[in-house]
Amino acid sequence: MEDSKLKTQKPQKTSRYLPPAVRIFALGGLGEIGKNMYGIEYKNEIILIDAGLKFPDAHMNGVDYIIPNITYLLDKPQKIKALFLTHGHEDHIGAIPYLLRHLSFPIYGGALTIGLVKAKLEEHKLTNSVDVHIIQDHERVSFQHLSVHFFRTIHSIPDAFGIVVDTPYGSIVHTGDFKFDMTPEGKTADLHKMMQLGEKGVLALLSDSTNSEREGQSLSERTVSKSVLELIQQCEGRILFATFASNVHRLQQVIHAASECNRRILILGRSMEKIFSIGQELGHLNIPQGMLMDMKEIHTVPHHQVIILCTGSQGEPNAALTRIAAGSHRHVQIFPGDTVVFSSSPIPGNVIQVNRSIDMLMRSGAAVLYGAEYEIHTSGHGSREDLKLMILTMRPKYFIPIHGEYRMLVSHQKLAEQVGIPSNRIFVLNNGEPLLITKYHARKGRNLPSRSSFVIRGKVESHEPELIDERNRLAKDGVLIAALVLNHETCQMISGPDLFSRGFVYIRDASELMKTAESHLKSALYGLEQKKEARCIIWEHKISEVLQNFFYSQLQRTPVIFSSIHSVSHPNQVRTTKQ
């Protein structure tokens, strides 16, 4: 079969005469930022790579987290051999506790990654039931048909790895989140092994697309380290330094600068405290004795000797800096002369919250430093030149852009074409859309279940969107309840209809409107009384129809309408048919 026909070929039914295919699929991470989860399946074995979560958008009322839909895996739990983790960010490990409620598998990852996973499992009381392993650079984990090995990469968190899955048809490489940094903080990337993989031959490359629209190369951590030191040297008052808690390199840079400038550090934020504990235990953070402050010292140590290292760089509602900016933190307030540093770039969707925090901090008298001009943050994701280098190094037969919104995947696709990958060997997939690869060809397969699941108050809820849609409408339009009492035998209204509103109109200003609506509804229901209509569902439909038409004619909008109809047979008996 010609390569030009591969991408348009329709999925076919599996035949006993066709060779078994390697199935590559994503349950999250394609067409979105977050909840990364990928699978590689061959015969009776499935290798999982990452299991992350995504934080909800502002319109997802009541949702704590969004996680991958694992329906496909629930149908074949015996096939799952292990979960391999590229690194320890929440969008790659955050869903693990929720998956382990339904599935059982060993977990492999770098030392810091496993440390973060263990802490997460302890929170969910799952430590005794999970088998975890710390991987080494040149380790290989083998199964009957598939084997897995690793190569070290550079990211914004230590112990980041690319993952190689060897299959009967060749090696599948998952880059993880990466960039090329020739002057990194910490260990360097294993360029030698990457080159060896490319020379041997890579069947398929799954590569990080986050910065595929950004020209050039990502800023080196060594440059950021210098900028952080210079900035802290220039500040005269107290410094509040906000960054991602997981950015251990940045934390160490602040520790070094604090030591150079004779400052002490106060840690604020639960996740920041956790990463300090784990990072120090594993040797990723080197903290001079006596540098860390207790909260009780905040009012006794001179301001020019203090750095408050805190969460909240993304404007998260409950993060330390957000509460400080709003004036609601119990112990820390902003004083004129304070300098607040945002060492981060806003994640898509967080820009409004971040700007709100910056405004409040400035109103309180703080100087706020943010943006690329200060060179106090660099992305952990490679820009276009980094991505080109990865493709040229690996020289894959097939290329699959992953980890990014759809436009990022398409941008990465075009980049791959520029460096020589034939367009018919590049597959831009959706979540749940598998790629089937054999010795001779590749084609898309039938879609797997892929709608997201929601974590609501700690419980995993249905992945159907109707619940969120209803909550959004309730929040947007408000609620109107029509209550009335019927004589069950005569079908006459004994009382009502009475209207009660929440979040629709302000009752004090709309009392006349509500009285008019009640009168209008009562007149409209007169016909049902005359027909002696006893079926409450007919009354409910009529109530909804009348009120929707009335309020739309008056206000050009309608609330969510509920009916509360009580049917009374005799004075001592009340039957509630709907509330």
Coordinates of C-alpha atoms in Angstrom, one line a residue:
M1 CA 0.0 0.0 0.0
E2 CA 1.3 3.4 -0.9
D3 CA 2.2 5.9 1.9
S4 CA 0.0 8.6 0.3
K5 CA -3.1 6.5 1.0
L6 CA -2.3 5.7 4.6
K7 CA -3.9 8.7 6.3
T8 CA -7.2 8.5 4.4
Q9 CA -7.7 4.8 4.8
K10 CA -10.8 4.0 6.7
P11 CA -10.5 1.7 9.8
Q12 CA -11.0 -1.9 8.9
K13 CA -12.3 -4.8 11.0
T14 CA -9.5 -6.9 12.5
S15 CA -8.8 -10.0 10.4
R16 CA -6.9 -13.1 11.5
Y17 CA -4.9 -12.7 8.3
L18 CA -3.7 -9.2 9.3
P19 CA -0.6 -8.9 11.5
P20 CA -1.3 -7.6 15.0
A21 CA -0.9 -3.9 15.3
V22 CA 0.8 -1.7 17.9
R23 CA -1.9 0.7 19.1
I24 CA -0.9 4.1 20.2
F25 CA -3.6 6.2 21.9
A26 CA -4.2 9.2 24.1
L27 CA -6.8 9.5 26.9
G28 CA -5.8 13.1 27.5
G29 CA -3.3 15.7 26.4
L30 CA -4.3 16.1 22.8
G31 CA -6.0 19.3 21.8
E32 CA -5.6 20.6 25.3
I33 CA -3.1 21.6 28.0
G34 CA -3.3 19.1 30.9
K35 CA -4.5 15.6 31.9
N36 CA -1.8 13.9 29.8
M37 CA -2.2 10.2 29.5
Y38 CA -1.0 7.9 26.7
G39 CA -1.0 4.2 26.0
I40 CA 0.9 1.8 23.9
E41 CA -0.8 -1.6 23.4
Y42 CA 0.3 -4.7 21.7
K43 CA -1.5 -8.1 21.9
N44 CA -2.1 -8.7 25.7
E45 CA 0.1 -5.8 27.0
I46 CA -0.6 -2.1 27.6
I47 CA 2.1 0.3 28.7
L48 CA 0.7 3.6 30.2
I49 CA 2.7 6.8 30.1
D50 CA 1.6 9.6 32.6
A51 CA -1.8 10.1 34.3
G52 CA -2.3 13.8 34.8
L53 CA -5.1 16.1 35.7
K54 CA -6.3 19.4 34.4
F55 CA -7.7 22.3 36.4
P56 CA -11.2 23.4 35.4
D57 CA -12.1 26.5 33.5
A58 CA -14.0 29.3 35.3
H59 CA -17.3 28.1 33.8
M60 CA -17.0 24.6 35.3
N61 CA -18.8 25.3 38.5
G62 CA -18.2 22.9 41.4
V63 CA -15.5 20.9 39.5
D64 CA -12.2 20.3 41.4
Y65 CA -10.2 18.6 38.6
I66 CA -10.7 17.1 35.2
I67 CA -9.1 13.7 34.6
P68 CA -8.8 11.2 31.7
N69 CA -11.7 8.9 30.9
I70 CA -10.4 5.3 31.6
T71 CA -13.4 3.4 30.3
Y72 CA -11.2 1.7 27.7
L73 CA -8.8 0.5 30.4
L74 CA -11.6 -0.7 32.7
D75 CA -12.5 -3.3 30.1
K76 CA -9.0 -4.8 30.0
P77 CA -7.4 -4.3 33.4
Q78 CA -5.3 -7.5 33.1
K79 CA -3.5 -6.0 30.1
I80 CA -2.0 -3.0 32.0
K81 CA 1.6 -3.9 32.8
A82 CA 2.7 -0.6 34.3
L83 CA 2.4 3.2 34.4
F84 CA 5.6 5.0 33.5
L85 CA 6.0 8.7 34.5
T86 CA 7.9 11.3 32.5
H87 CA 8.1 13.8 35.4
G88 CA 6.3 15.0 38.5
H89 CA 4.1 17.9 37.4
E90 CA 0.4 17.6 38.2
D91 CA -0.7 17.5 34.6
H92 CA 1.3 14.2 34.4
I93 CA 0.7 12.6 37.8
G94 CA -2.4 14.3 39.3
A95 CA -4.9 11.7 38.3
I96 CA -3.1 8.7 39.7
P97 CA -5.0 8.4 43.0
Y98 CA -8.3 8.4 41.1
L99 CA -7.2 5.8 38.7
L100 CA -6.0 3.5 41.5
R101 CA -9.5 3.4 42.9
H102 CA -10.4 1.2 39.9
L103 CA -7.2 -0.2 38.5
S104 CA -4.0 -1.8 39.9
F105 CA -0.6 -1.4 38.3
P106 CA 3.0 -0.7 39.3
I107 CA 4.4 2.8 38.9
Y108 CA 7.8 3.8 37.6
G109 CA 9.4 7.2 37.6
G110 CA 12.4 9.3 38.6
A111 CA 13.3 9.8 42.3
L112 CA 11.6 13.2 42.7
T113 CA 8.6 12.1 40.7
I114 CA 8.1 9.0 42.9
G115 CA 8.6 11.1 46.0
L116 CA 5.7 13.4 44.8
V117 CA 3.6 10.4 43.9
K118 CA 4.1 8.8 47.4
A119 CA 3.1 12.1 49.1
K120 CA 0.0 12.1 46.9
L121 CA -0.8 8.5 47.7
E122 CA -0.4 9.2 51.4
E123 CA -3.0 12.0 51.2
H124 CA -5.4 9.5 49.6
K125 CA -4.5 6.6 52.0
L126 CA -3.3 4.4 49.1
T127 CA 0.4 3.8 50.1
N128 CA 0.0 0.2 51.2
S129 CA -1.6 -1.0 47.9
V130 CA 0.7 0.5 45.3
D131 CA 4.0 -0.8 44.0
V132 CA 6.3 2.0 43.1
H133 CA 9.8 1.9 41.5
I134 CA 12.5 4.6 41.0
I135 CA 14.0 4.3 37.6
Q136 CA 17.6 4.8 36.6
D137 CA 19.0 6.3 33.4
H138 CA 20.1 3.0 31.8
E139 CA 17.5 0.7 33.4
R140 CA 15.2 -1.5 31.2
V141 CA 11.9 -2.9 32.3
S142 CA 10.8 -5.9 30.2
F143 CA 7.5 -7.7 29.6
Q144 CA 6.6 -10.5 27.3
H145 CA 6.3 -8.4 24.1
L146 CA 7.2 -4.9 25.1
S147 CA 10.2 -3.4 27.0
V148 CA 10.7 0.1 28.3
H149 CA 13.9 2.2 28.9
F150 CA 14.6 5.8 29.5
F151 CA 16.7 8.9 28.6
R152 CA 17.2 11.9 30.8
T153 CA 15.8 15.2 29.6
I154 CA 15.8 18.9 30.7
H155 CA 12.5 20.3 32.1
S156 CA 11.5 22.8 34.8
I157 CA 11.6 20.0 37.4
P158 CA 14.4 17.6 38.1
D159 CA 14.3 13.9 37.3
A160 CA 12.5 14.3 33.9
F161 CA 12.8 11.5 31.5
G162 CA 11.9 10.6 27.9
I163 CA 10.4 7.1 27.6
V164 CA 11.2 4.5 25.0
V165 CA 8.9 1.5 24.4
D166 CA 10.5 -1.2 22.2
T167 CA 7.9 -3.1 20.2
P168 CA 8.2 -6.0 17.6
Y169 CA 8.1 -3.3 14.9
G170 CA 10.5 -0.8 16.4
S171 CA 11.0 1.8 19.1
I172 CA 8.3 4.3 20.1
V173 CA 9.8 7.4 21.8
H174 CA 7.7 9.7 24.1
T175 CA 9.8 12.8 24.8
G176 CA 7.9 13.9 27.9
D177 CA 8.1 17.7 28.5
F178 CA 11.5 18.8 27.3
K179 CA 13.8 21.5 26.1
F180 CA 17.5 21.6 25.1
D181 CA 19.6 23.6 27.6
M182 CA 23.4 23.5 27.2
T183 CA 23.9 25.3 30.6
P184 CA 21.2 23.8 32.8
E185 CA 20.8 23.8 36.5
G186 CA 21.4 20.2 37.6
K187 CA 22.0 17.2 35.4
T188 CA 22.3 17.5 31.6
A189 CA 20.1 15.7 29.1
D190 CA 21.3 12.4 27.7
L191 CA 22.1 13.6 24.2
H192 CA 24.2 10.6 23.5
K193 CA 21.4 8.2 24.1
M194 CA 19.0 10.3 22.0
M195 CA 21.5 10.1 19.1
Q196 CA 21.9 6.4 19.5
L197 CA 18.1 6.0 19.3
G198 CA 18.0 8.0 16.1
E199 CA 20.9 6.0 14.6
K200 CA 19.2 2.7 15.5
G201 CA 15.9 3.9 14.1
V202 CA 12.7 5.2 15.7
L203 CA 9.4 3.8 14.6
A204 CA 7.3 6.7 16.1
L205 CA 8.1 9.9 17.9
L206 CA 5.5 11.4 20.3
S207 CA 6.9 14.9 21.0
D208 CA 5.9 17.9 23.2
S209 CA 4.1 20.6 21.2
T210 CA 3.6 23.3 23.9
N211 CA 5.9 25.9 22.5
S212 CA 5.7 24.9 18.8
E213 CA 4.5 28.4 18.0
R214 CA 7.4 30.1 19.7
E215 CA 10.5 31.0 17.6
G216 CA 14.0 30.4 18.6
Q217 CA 15.2 28.4 21.6
S218 CA 14.1 28.6 25.3
L219 CA 16.1 30.8 27.7
S220 CA 18.7 28.9 29.6
E221 CA 18.3 28.4 33.4
R222 CA 21.8 29.7 33.9
T223 CA 20.6 33.1 32.5
V224 CA 17.6 33.0 34.8
S225 CA 19.8 32.2 37.8
K226 CA 21.9 35.3 37.1
S227 CA 18.9 37.5 36.7
V228 CA 17.3 36.3 39.9
L229 CA 20.5 37.1 41.8
E230 CA 20.8 40.5 40.3
L231 CA 17.2 41.3 41.0
I232 CA 17.4 40.3 44.7
Q233 CA 20.6 42.3 45.1
Q234 CA 18.8 45.4 43.8
C235 CA 15.8 45.2 46.1
E236 CA 16.0 47.1 49.4
G237 CA 12.8 46.0 51.1
R238 CA 11.0 42.7 51.7
I239 CA 10.7 40.4 48.6
L240 CA 7.7 38.2 47.9
F241 CA 8.8 35.7 45.2
A242 CA 6.0 33.6 43.6
T243 CA 6.7 30.7 41.4
F244 CA 5.5 27.1 40.7
A245 CA 6.2 25.0 43.7
S246 CA 7.5 22.2 41.5
N247 CA 10.1 24.4 39.8
V248 CA 12.9 23.1 42.0
H249 CA 15.6 24.8 39.9
R250 CA 14.0 28.2 40.6
L251 CA 13.7 27.4 44.3
Q252 CA 17.4 26.6 44.5
Q253 CA 18.2 29.8 42.6
V254 CA 16.3 31.9 45.2
I255 CA 18.0 30.0 48.0
H256 CA 21.4 30.8 46.5
A257 CA 20.5 34.4 46.0
A258 CA 19.2 34.7 49.5
S259 CA 22.4 33.3 50.9
E260 CA 24.5 35.8 48.8
C261 CA 22.3 38.7 50.0
N262 CA 22.1 37.7 53.7
R263 CA 18.4 37.2 53.5
R264 CA 16.3 34.5 55.1
I265 CA 13.4 32.7 53.5
L266 CA 9.8 32.1 54.7
I267 CA 7.9 29.4 52.8
L268 CA 4.2 30.0 52.3
G269 CA 1.9 27.5 50.7
R270 CA 1.2 23.8 51.3
S271 CA 2.6 22.6 48.0
M272 CA 5.7 24.7 48.5
E273 CA 6.2 23.2 51.9
K274 CA 5.8 19.7 50.5
I275 CA 8.3 20.2 47.6
F276 CA 10.9 21.7 50.1
S277 CA 10.6 18.6 52.3
I278 CA 10.9 16.1 49.4
G279 CA 13.5 18.1 47.5
Q280 CA 15.7 18.5 50.5
E281 CA 15.4 14.8 51.4
L282 CA 16.4 13.8 47.8
G283 CA 19.3 16.3 47.6
H284 CA 17.7 18.5 45.0
L285 CA 17.6 21.5 47.4
N286 CA 20.7 22.6 49.3
I287 CA 19.5 24.9 52.1
P288 CA 22.0 26.6 54.5
Q289 CA 21.4 26.0 58.1
G290 CA 19.3 28.7 59.7
M291 CA 18.0 30.2 56.4
L292 CA 14.4 29.1 56.8
M293 CA 12.2 31.3 59.0
D294 CA 9.2 30.4 61.1
M295 CA 6.0 32.3 60.7
K296 CA 6.4 33.7 64.2
E297 CA 9.6 35.5 63.0
I298 CA 7.8 37.4 60.3
H299 CA 7.4 40.6 62.4
T300 CA 10.9 40.5 64.1
V301 CA 13.3 40.0 61.2
P302 CA 14.0 43.3 59.3
H303 CA 12.3 43.6 56.0
H304 CA 15.6 43.9 54.0
Q305 CA 16.5 40.5 55.3
V306 CA 13.4 38.6 54.2
I307 CA 12.3 36.7 51.2
I308 CA 8.8 35.2 51.2
L309 CA 8.8 32.3 48.8
C310 CA 5.2 31.5 48.0
T311 CA 2.6 29.9 45.8
G312 CA 0.1 31.9 43.8
S313 CA 2.0 32.8 40.6
Q314 CA -1.1 31.7 38.6
G315 CA -3.6 33.7 40.7
E316 CA -5.0 30.5 42.2
P317 CA -7.9 31.5 44.5
N318 CA -6.6 29.8 47.7
A319 CA -2.9 30.2 47.0
A320 CA -0.8 32.2 49.5
L321 CA 0.0 35.2 47.3
T322 CA -3.6 35.5 46.1
R323 CA -4.8 35.8 49.7
I324 CA -2.0 38.2 50.6
A325 CA -3.0 40.4 47.6
A326 CA -6.7 40.3 48.7
G327 CA -5.7 41.2 52.3
S328 CA -7.1 38.0 53.7
H329 CA -3.9 36.2 54.7
R330 CA -3.8 35.6 58.5
H331 CA -0.2 36.5 59.0
V332 CA 1.3 38.4 56.0
Q333 CA 0.2 41.8 54.7
I334 CA 1.7 44.0 52.0
F335 CA 3.6 47.1 53.1
P336 CA 4.8 50.0 50.9
G337 CA 8.4 49.1 49.8
D338 CA 7.6 45.4 49.3
T339 CA 8.6 44.0 46.0
V340 CA 6.6 41.1 44.5
V341 CA 8.2 38.9 41.8
F342 CA 6.2 36.7 39.5
S343 CA 8.6 34.1 38.2
S344 CA 6.2 32.4 35.8
S345 CA 4.2 32.8 32.7
P346 CA 0.4 32.7 33.1
I347 CA -1.1 29.4 31.9
P348 CA -3.8 29.9 29.3
G349 CA -7.0 30.6 31.2
N350 CA -5.2 32.1 34.2
V351 CA -4.4 35.6 32.7
I352 CA -7.4 37.3 34.3
Q353 CA -6.7 36.0 37.8
V354 CA -3.0 36.8 37.6
N355 CA -3.7 40.4 36.4
R356 CA -6.2 40.8 39.3
S357 CA -3.6 39.8 41.8
I358 CA -1.1 42.2 40.3
D359 CA -3.6 45.1 40.4
M360 CA -4.4 44.4 44.1
L361 CA -0.7 44.2 45.0
M362 CA 0.0 47.5 43.3
R363 CA -2.9 49.1 45.1
S364 CA -1.4 48.0 48.4
G365 CA 1.8 49.8 47.6
A366 CA 4.0 47.0 46.4
A367 CA 6.3 47.1 43.3
V368 CA 5.4 44.2 41.1
L369 CA 7.9 42.7 38.7
Y370 CA 6.6 40.3 36.0
G371 CA 7.0 39.6 32.3
A372 CA 9.8 38.5 29.9
E373 CA 11.8 41.7 30.2
Y374 CA 13.3 40.7 33.6
E375 CA 14.4 37.3 32.5
I376 CA 13.3 35.8 35.8
H377 CA 11.5 32.9 34.2
T378 CA 12.0 30.5 31.4
S379 CA 9.7 27.8 30.0
G380 CA 10.5 24.2 30.6
H381 CA 9.2 23.4 27.1
G382 CA 11.3 23.7 24.0
S383 CA 10.7 26.3 21.4
R384 CA 10.7 25.7 17.6
E385 CA 14.5 25.2 17.3
D386 CA 14.5 22.7 20.2
L387 CA 11.6 20.8 18.6
K388 CA 13.4 20.7 15.3
L389 CA 16.5 19.3 17.0
M390 CA 14.5 16.5 18.6
I391 CA 13.0 15.5 15.3
L392 CA 16.3 15.6 13.5
T393 CA 18.0 13.6 16.3
M394 CA 15.4 10.9 16.4
R395 CA 14.6 10.7 12.7
P396 CA 11.3 8.9 13.2
K397 CA 9.4 6.9 10.6
Y398 CA 6.1 8.3 12.0
F399 CA 5.6 11.5 13.9
I400 CA 2.8 12.3 16.4
P401 CA 2.7 15.8 18.0
I402 CA 1.3 15.6 21.5
H403 CA 0.9 17.7 24.6
G404 CA -0.8 20.9 23.3
E405 CA -3.9 22.6 22.1
Y406 CA -4.9 21.8 18.5
R407 CA -3.2 24.8 17.0
M408 CA 0.0 23.8 18.7
L409 CA -0.2 20.3 17.3
V410 CA -0.8 21.6 13.8
S411 CA 2.2 24.0 14.2
H412 CA 4.3 21.1 15.3
Q413 CA 3.1 19.1 12.3
K414 CA 4.2 21.8 9.9
L415 CA 7.5 22.1 11.7
A416 CA 8.1 18.3 11.2
E417 CA 7.3 18.7 7.5
Q418 CA 9.9 21.5 7.2
V419 CA 12.7 19.2 8.5
G420 CA 11.8 16.4 6.1
I421 CA 9.1 14.2 7.7
P422 CA 6.7 13.2 4.8
S423 CA 3.2 14.6 5.5
N424 CA 1.6 11.2 5.1
R425 CA 3.7 10.0 8.0
I426 CA 2.6 12.7 10.4
F427 CA -0.6 12.0 12.4
V428 CA -2.4 14.8 14.3
L429 CA -4.7 12.8 16.6
N430 CA -7.5 13.5 19.0
N431 CA -8.0 12.1 22.4
G432 CA -9.3 8.6 22.0
E433 CA -8.2 8.3 18.4
P434 CA -5.7 5.5 18.1
L435 CA -2.9 5.0 15.6
L436 CA -2.4 1.4 14.5
I437 CA 1.1 0.5 13.3
T438 CA 2.3 -2.7 11.8
K439 CA 5.5 -3.6 10.0
Y440 CA 4.3 -2.2 6.8
H441 CA 1.9 0.7 7.4
A442 CA 0.1 2.9 9.9
R443 CA -3.6 3.9 10.0
K444 CA -6.1 5.5 12.3
G445 CA -8.4 3.1 14.2
R446 CA -11.8 3.3 15.7
N447 CA -12.2 5.9 18.4
L448 CA -12.0 5.0 22.1
P449 CA -14.2 6.6 24.8
S450 CA -12.5 9.9 25.5
R451 CA -14.9 12.4 27.2
S452 CA -13.3 13.8 30.3
S453 CA -14.2 12.7 33.8
F454 CA -14.7 15.2 36.6
V455 CA -13.5 15.1 40.2
I456 CA -16.2 16.8 42.3
R457 CA -15.7 16.9 46.1
G458 CA -13.2 14.1 45.8
K459 CA -15.5 11.8 43.8
V460 CA -15.1 10.9 40.1
E461 CA -18.3 11.9 38.4
S462 CA -19.7 11.0 35.0
H463 CA -17.8 12.3 32.0
E464 CA -21.1 13.5 30.4
P465 CA -21.2 17.3 30.1
E466 CA -24.8 17.7 30.9
L467 CA -24.1 18.2 34.6
I468 CA -21.7 21.1 34.0
D469 CA -24.1 22.6 31.4
E470 CA -27.0 22.6 33.9
R471 CA -24.8 24.2 36.6
N472 CA -23.7 26.9 34.2
R473 CA -27.2 27.7 33.3
L474 CA -28.3 27.9 37.0
A475 CA -25.3 30.3 37.6
K476 CA -26.1 32.4 34.6
D477 CA -29.9 32.6 34.6
G478 CA -31.0 31.9 38.1
V479 CA -33.9 29.8 39.4
L480 CA -37.6 30.4 39.6
I481 CA -39.9 28.1 41.5
A482 CA -43.7 28.0 41.0
A483 CA -45.5 26.5 44.0
L484 CA -49.2 25.6 44.1
V485 CA -51.6 23.2 45.8
L486 CA -54.3 21.2 43.9
N487 CA -57.4 19.4 45.1
H488 CA -56.7 15.9 43.9
E489 CA -60.4 15.1 43.3
T490 CA -61.6 18.4 41.7
C491 CA -58.3 19.5 40.1
Q492 CA -59.0 23.0 41.5
M493 CA -56.2 25.2 42.8
I494 CA -56.5 25.5 46.6
S495 CA -53.6 28.0 46.9
G496 CA -51.0 29.6 44.6
P497 CA -49.4 29.9 42.3
D498 CA -46.7 31.5 44.3
L499 CA -43.3 32.4 42.7
F500 CA -40.0 32.2 44.4
S501 CA -36.8 33.4 42.8
R502 CA -33.1 33.0 43.5
G503 CA -30.4 34.6 41.3
F504 CA -32.9 35.7 38.6
V505 CA -34.2 39.1 39.7
Y506 CA -33.8 41.2 42.8
I507 CA -37.1 40.7 44.5
R508 CA -37.3 44.2 46.1
D509 CA -37.0 45.8 42.7
A510 CA -39.2 43.3 40.8
S511 CA -42.1 42.7 43.3
E512 CA -44.6 44.2 40.8
L513 CA -43.2 42.1 38.0
M514 CA -43.5 38.9 40.1
K515 CA -47.1 39.8 41.1
T516 CA -48.0 40.3 37.4
A517 CA -46.3 37.0 36.6
E518 CA -48.3 35.1 39.3
S519 CA -51.6 36.7 38.0
H520 CA -50.7 35.8 34.4
L521 CA -49.9 32.2 35.3
K522 CA -53.1 31.8 37.4
S523 CA -55.2 32.9 34.4
A524 CA -53.3 30.6 32.1
L525 CA -53.9 27.6 34.4
Y526 CA -57.6 28.2 34.6
G527 CA -58.1 26.1 31.5
L528 CA -56.6 23.1 33.2
E529 CA -58.9 23.5 36.1
Q530 CA -61.9 23.5 33.8
K531 CA -60.7 20.3 32.0
K532 CA -60.2 18.7 35.5
E533 CA -56.7 17.8 34.4
A534 CA -55.2 15.6 37.1
R535 CA -51.8 14.7 35.6
C536 CA -49.2 16.9 37.3
I537 CA -46.8 16.6 34.3
I538 CA -49.4 18.5 32.2
W539 CA -49.5 21.3 34.8
E540 CA -45.7 21.4 35.0
H541 CA -45.3 21.8 31.2
K542 CA -47.9 24.5 31.2
I543 CA -46.3 26.4 34.0
S544 CA -42.9 26.3 32.3
E545 CA -44.3 27.4 29.0
V546 CA -46.2 30.3 30.4
L547 CA -43.4 31.6 32.6
Q548 CA -40.8 31.3 29.9
N549 CA -42.9 33.3 27.5
F550 CA -43.8 35.9 30.0
F551 CA -40.3 36.6 31.3
Y552 CA -38.8 36.6 27.9
S553 CA -41.3 39.2 26.7
Q554 CA -40.5 41.3 29.8
L555 CA -36.8 40.8 30.2
Q556 CA -35.5 39.0 27.1
R557 CA -34.2 36.2 29.3
T558 CA -35.6 33.3 31.2
P559 CA -34.6 31.5 34.4
V560 CA -34.4 27.8 35.1
I561 CA -38.0 27.0 36.1
F562 CA -39.1 24.3 38.6
S563 CA -42.6 23.4 39.7
S564 CA -43.6 22.4 43.2
I565 CA -47.1 20.9 43.0
H566 CA -48.8 19.5 46.0
S567 CA -51.8 17.3 45.4
V568 CA -54.2 17.1 48.4
S569 CA -56.9 14.4 48.7
H570 CA -58.2 15.4 52.0
P571 CA -57.0 17.8 54.8
N572 CA -54.7 15.3 56.5
Q573 CA -53.0 13.9 53.4
V574 CA -50.5 15.7 51.2
R575 CA -48.7 14.1 48.2
T576 CA -45.7 15.8 46.8
T577 CA -45.3 15.0 43.2
K578 CA -42.3 17.1 42.4
Q579 CA -40.0 19.5 44.1

